[in-house]
Amino acid sequence: MPLTGCDLFDRDDQPTPPPDPLRPMVDESLALAAAYRASAIAHPELADRLNPIAETHTTHATELARVIGVTVPSAASAAPTSAPAADPNGARAALRALEKTAQQSATAACAAAPAERAALLGSIVAARATHQEALK
């Protein structure tokens, strides 16, 4: 079979598009949910306060994933980045610090996002600010 160079130019190979800039927010939301769940397990007296916030982060991850067209990894695969603090006050302080960092990243994403994503990102920014207050 003779080789020809014609098929070199007829290929439909398209470069793989870069990952959506909101993909890190999906992972961040899942990590926050995991941190809250771990702290609720370590400090059952905080569970009534922490579990609803964990669910909010899971909901954010699910909605972000839907918007960017990816599948949300299972909640079980998201492990907290560190062990919960030994005492409840330390756990709340650590979660507040995580929320503050996450609020900053969500604010940056909101500022850079196209208009159709701004409302979702703005609501996530607001939720993260509210979570910081709820942990005081």
PDB file of C-alpha atoms in Angstrom:
ATOM      1  CA  MET A   1       0.000   0.000   0.000  1.00  0.00           C
ATOM      2  CA  PRO A   2       1.596   3.243  -1.082  1.00  0.00           C
ATOM      3  CA  LEU A   3       1.926   6.068   1.403  1.00  0.00           C
ATOM      4  CA  THR A   4       0.599   9.461   0.518  1.00  0.00           C
ATOM      5  CA  GLY A   5       0.897  12.730   2.314  1.00  0.00           C
ATOM      6  CA  CYS A   6      -2.671  13.797   1.659  1.00  0.00           C
ATOM      7  CA  ASP A   7      -4.124  12.356   4.836  1.00  0.00           C
ATOM      8  CA  LEU A   8      -1.768  14.463   6.938  1.00  0.00           C
ATOM      9  CA  PHE A   9      -3.877  17.498   6.139  1.00  0.00           C
ATOM     10  CA  ASP A  10      -7.270  15.830   6.318  1.00  0.00           C
ATOM     11  CA  ARG A  11      -7.146  14.962   9.985  1.00  0.00           C
ATOM     12  CA  ASP A  12      -9.720  16.343  12.348  1.00  0.00           C
ATOM     13  CA  ASP A  13      -7.360  16.327  15.299  1.00  0.00           C
ATOM     14  CA  GLN A  14      -8.241  19.239  17.478  1.00  0.00           C
ATOM     15  CA  PRO A  15      -6.121  20.185  20.450  1.00  0.00           C
ATOM     16  CA  THR A  16      -7.678  19.238  23.748  1.00  0.00           C
ATOM     17  CA  PRO A  17      -9.326  22.310  25.234  1.00  0.00           C
ATOM     18  CA  PRO A  18      -7.851  23.538  28.502  1.00  0.00           C
ATOM     19  CA  PRO A  19      -9.725  22.593  31.665  1.00  0.00           C
ATOM     20  CA  ASP A  20     -12.477  24.952  32.696  1.00  0.00           C
ATOM     21  CA  PRO A  21     -11.190  27.623  35.118  1.00  0.00           C
ATOM     22  CA  LEU A  22     -13.975  26.684  37.538  1.00  0.00           C
ATOM     23  CA  ARG A  23     -12.747  23.086  37.872  1.00  0.00           C
ATOM     24  CA  PRO A  24     -10.562  23.949  40.913  1.00  0.00           C
ATOM     25  CA  MET A  25     -13.645  25.351  42.628  1.00  0.00           C
ATOM     26  CA  VAL A  26     -15.383  21.982  42.329  1.00  0.00           C
ATOM     27  CA  ASP A  27     -12.450  20.340  44.091  1.00  0.00           C
ATOM     28  CA  GLU A  28     -12.226  23.141  46.642  1.00  0.00           C
ATOM     29  CA  SER A  29     -15.931  22.837  47.494  1.00  0.00           C
ATOM     30  CA  LEU A  30     -15.599  19.073  47.951  1.00  0.00           C
ATOM     31  CA  ALA A  31     -12.528  19.534  50.148  1.00  0.00           C
ATOM     32  CA  LEU A  32     -14.414  22.042  52.299  1.00  0.00           C
ATOM     33  CA  ALA A  33     -17.331  19.632  52.665  1.00  0.00           C
ATOM     34  CA  ALA A  34     -14.912  16.877  53.695  1.00  0.00           C
ATOM     35  CA  ALA A  35     -13.238  19.156  56.261  1.00  0.00           C
ATOM     36  CA  TYR A  36     -16.611  20.002  57.798  1.00  0.00           C
ATOM     37  CA  ARG A  37     -17.661  16.362  57.935  1.00  0.00           C
ATOM     38  CA  ALA A  38     -14.378  15.329  59.540  1.00  0.00           C
ATOM     39  CA  SER A  39     -14.725  18.056  62.160  1.00  0.00           C
ATOM     40  CA  ALA A  40     -18.343  17.066  62.826  1.00  0.00           C
ATOM     41  CA  ILE A  41     -17.241  13.479  63.407  1.00  0.00           C
ATOM     42  CA  ALA A  42     -14.358  14.554  65.655  1.00  0.00           C
ATOM     43  CA  HIS A  43     -16.598  16.953  67.598  1.00  0.00           C
ATOM     44  CA  PRO A  44     -20.167  15.606  67.664  1.00  0.00           C
ATOM     45  CA  GLU A  45     -21.281  18.614  69.694  1.00  0.00           C
ATOM     46  CA  LEU A  46     -20.640  20.727  66.568  1.00  0.00           C
ATOM     47  CA  ALA A  47     -22.373  18.384  64.121  1.00  0.00           C
ATOM     48  CA  ASP A  48     -25.679  20.315  64.072  1.00  0.00           C
ATOM     49  CA  ARG A  49     -23.759  23.421  63.044  1.00  0.00           C
ATOM     50  CA  LEU A  50     -21.226  21.850  60.690  1.00  0.00           C
ATOM     51  CA  ASN A  51     -23.202  19.259  58.720  1.00  0.00           C
ATOM     52  CA  PRO A  52     -25.531  21.790  57.019  1.00  0.00           C
ATOM     53  CA  ILE A  53     -22.494  23.801  55.914  1.00  0.00           C
ATOM     54  CA  ALA A  54     -20.882  20.626  54.564  1.00  0.00           C
ATOM     55  CA  GLU A  55     -24.048  19.977  52.553  1.00  0.00           C
ATOM     56  CA  THR A  56     -23.956  23.516  51.176  1.00  0.00           C
ATOM     57  CA  HIS A  57     -20.413  22.948  49.915  1.00  0.00           C
ATOM     58  CA  THR A  58     -21.457  19.648  48.340  1.00  0.00           C
ATOM     59  CA  THR A  59     -24.349  21.419  46.620  1.00  0.00           C
ATOM     60  CA  HIS A  60     -21.963  24.089  45.331  1.00  0.00           C
ATOM     61  CA  ALA A  61     -19.630  21.412  43.950  1.00  0.00           C
ATOM     62  CA  THR A  62     -22.539  19.676  42.241  1.00  0.00           C
ATOM     63  CA  GLU A  63     -23.813  22.860  40.630  1.00  0.00           C
ATOM     64  CA  LEU A  64     -20.337  24.007  39.548  1.00  0.00           C
ATOM     65  CA  ALA A  65     -19.735  20.582  38.008  1.00  0.00           C
ATOM     66  CA  ARG A  66     -23.044  20.779  36.149  1.00  0.00           C
ATOM     67  CA  VAL A  67     -22.192  24.234  34.783  1.00  0.00           C
ATOM     68  CA  ILE A  68     -18.780  23.164  33.495  1.00  0.00           C
ATOM     69  CA  GLY A  69     -19.929  19.732  32.319  1.00  0.00           C
ATOM     70  CA  VAL A  70     -17.930  17.415  34.547  1.00  0.00           C
ATOM     71  CA  THR A  71     -18.896  14.622  36.875  1.00  0.00           C
ATOM     72  CA  VAL A  72     -18.603  15.294  40.567  1.00  0.00           C
ATOM     73  CA  PRO A  73     -16.273  12.841  42.238  1.00  0.00           C
ATOM     74  CA  SER A  74     -17.914  10.941  45.066  1.00  0.00           C
ATOM     75  CA  ALA A  75     -17.905  12.693  48.406  1.00  0.00           C
ATOM     76  CA  ALA A  76     -16.018   9.725  49.804  1.00  0.00           C
ATOM     77  CA  SER A  77     -13.077  10.436  47.506  1.00  0.00           C
ATOM     78  CA  ALA A  78     -12.695  13.973  48.857  1.00  0.00           C
ATOM     79  CA  ALA A  79     -10.553  13.787  51.937  1.00  0.00           C
ATOM     80  CA  PRO A  80      -9.886  16.766  54.176  1.00  0.00           C
ATOM     81  CA  THR A  81      -6.452  18.277  53.672  1.00  0.00           C
ATOM     82  CA  SER A  82      -5.642  17.956  57.379  1.00  0.00           C
ATOM     83  CA  ALA A  83      -7.003  16.305  60.488  1.00  0.00           C
ATOM     84  CA  PRO A  84      -9.506  18.292  62.538  1.00  0.00           C
ATOM     85  CA  ALA A  85      -8.184  20.223  65.508  1.00  0.00           C
ATOM     86  CA  ALA A  86      -8.259  18.406  68.826  1.00  0.00           C
ATOM     87  CA  ASP A  87     -10.679  20.842  70.451  1.00  0.00           C
ATOM     88  CA  PRO A  88     -13.957  22.304  69.150  1.00  0.00           C
ATOM     89  CA  ASN A  89     -12.746  25.910  69.245  1.00  0.00           C
ATOM     90  CA  GLY A  90      -9.652  24.998  67.269  1.00  0.00           C
ATOM     91  CA  ALA A  91     -11.782  23.103  64.753  1.00  0.00           C
ATOM     92  CA  ARG A  92     -14.044  26.113  64.257  1.00  0.00           C
ATOM     93  CA  ALA A  93     -11.039  28.427  63.874  1.00  0.00           C
ATOM     94  CA  ALA A  94      -9.461  26.101  61.301  1.00  0.00           C
ATOM     95  CA  LEU A  95     -12.713  25.921  59.326  1.00  0.00           C
ATOM     96  CA  ARG A  96     -13.022  29.724  59.428  1.00  0.00           C
ATOM     97  CA  ALA A  97      -9.510  29.996  57.967  1.00  0.00           C
ATOM     98  CA  LEU A  98     -10.400  27.512  55.208  1.00  0.00           C
ATOM     99  CA  GLU A  99     -13.578  29.464  54.443  1.00  0.00           C
ATOM    100  CA  LYS A 100     -11.677  32.762  54.261  1.00  0.00           C
ATOM    101  CA  THR A 101      -9.202  31.338  51.756  1.00  0.00           C
ATOM    102  CA  ALA A 102     -12.031  29.729  49.781  1.00  0.00           C
ATOM    103  CA  GLN A 103     -13.993  32.989  49.778  1.00  0.00           C
ATOM    104  CA  GLN A 104     -10.977  34.771  48.298  1.00  0.00           C
ATOM    105  CA  SER A 105     -10.617  32.198  45.518  1.00  0.00           C
ATOM    106  CA  ALA A 106     -14.350  32.350  44.773  1.00  0.00           C
ATOM    107  CA  THR A 107     -14.185  36.160  44.666  1.00  0.00           C
ATOM    108  CA  ALA A 108     -11.319  36.005  42.155  1.00  0.00           C
ATOM    109  CA  ALA A 109     -13.214  33.451  40.056  1.00  0.00           C
ATOM    110  CA  CYS A 110     -16.337  35.619  40.134  1.00  0.00           C
ATOM    111  CA  ALA A 111     -14.412  38.686  38.989  1.00  0.00           C
ATOM    112  CA  ALA A 112     -12.908  36.751  36.071  1.00  0.00           C
ATOM    113  CA  ALA A 113     -16.037  34.811  35.101  1.00  0.00           C
ATOM    114  CA  PRO A 114     -18.340  35.505  32.178  1.00  0.00           C
ATOM    115  CA  ALA A 115     -21.637  37.127  33.111  1.00  0.00           C
ATOM    116  CA  GLU A 116     -23.631  33.885  32.943  1.00  0.00           C
ATOM    117  CA  ARG A 117     -21.512  32.429  35.761  1.00  0.00           C
ATOM    118  CA  ALA A 118     -21.293  35.513  37.958  1.00  0.00           C
ATOM    119  CA  ALA A 119     -24.555  34.937  39.843  1.00  0.00           C
ATOM    120  CA  LEU A 120     -23.584  31.401  40.853  1.00  0.00           C
ATOM    121  CA  LEU A 121     -20.103  32.459  41.887  1.00  0.00           C
ATOM    122  CA  GLY A 122     -21.424  35.501  43.738  1.00  0.00           C
ATOM    123  CA  SER A 123     -23.773  33.301  45.746  1.00  0.00           C
ATOM    124  CA  ILE A 124     -20.863  30.994  46.609  1.00  0.00           C
ATOM    125  CA  VAL A 125     -18.794  33.989  47.754  1.00  0.00           C
ATOM    126  CA  ALA A 126     -21.691  35.136  49.944  1.00  0.00           C
ATOM    127  CA  ALA A 127     -22.217  31.654  51.389  1.00  0.00           C
ATOM    128  CA  ARG A 128     -18.545  31.362  52.299  1.00  0.00           C
ATOM    129  CA  ALA A 129     -18.675  34.735  54.054  1.00  0.00           C
ATOM    130  CA  THR A 130     -21.780  33.634  55.940  1.00  0.00           C
ATOM    131  CA  HIS A 131     -20.098  30.366  56.960  1.00  0.00           C
ATOM    132  CA  GLN A 132     -17.261  32.331  58.535  1.00  0.00           C
ATOM    133  CA  GLU A 133     -19.771  34.213  60.654  1.00  0.00           C
ATOM    134  CA  ALA A 134     -21.625  31.019  61.602  1.00  0.00           C
ATOM    135  CA  LEU A 135     -18.401  29.559  62.951  1.00  0.00           C
ATOM    136  CA  LYS A 136     -17.752  32.382  65.436  1.00  0.00           C
TER     137      LYS A 136
END
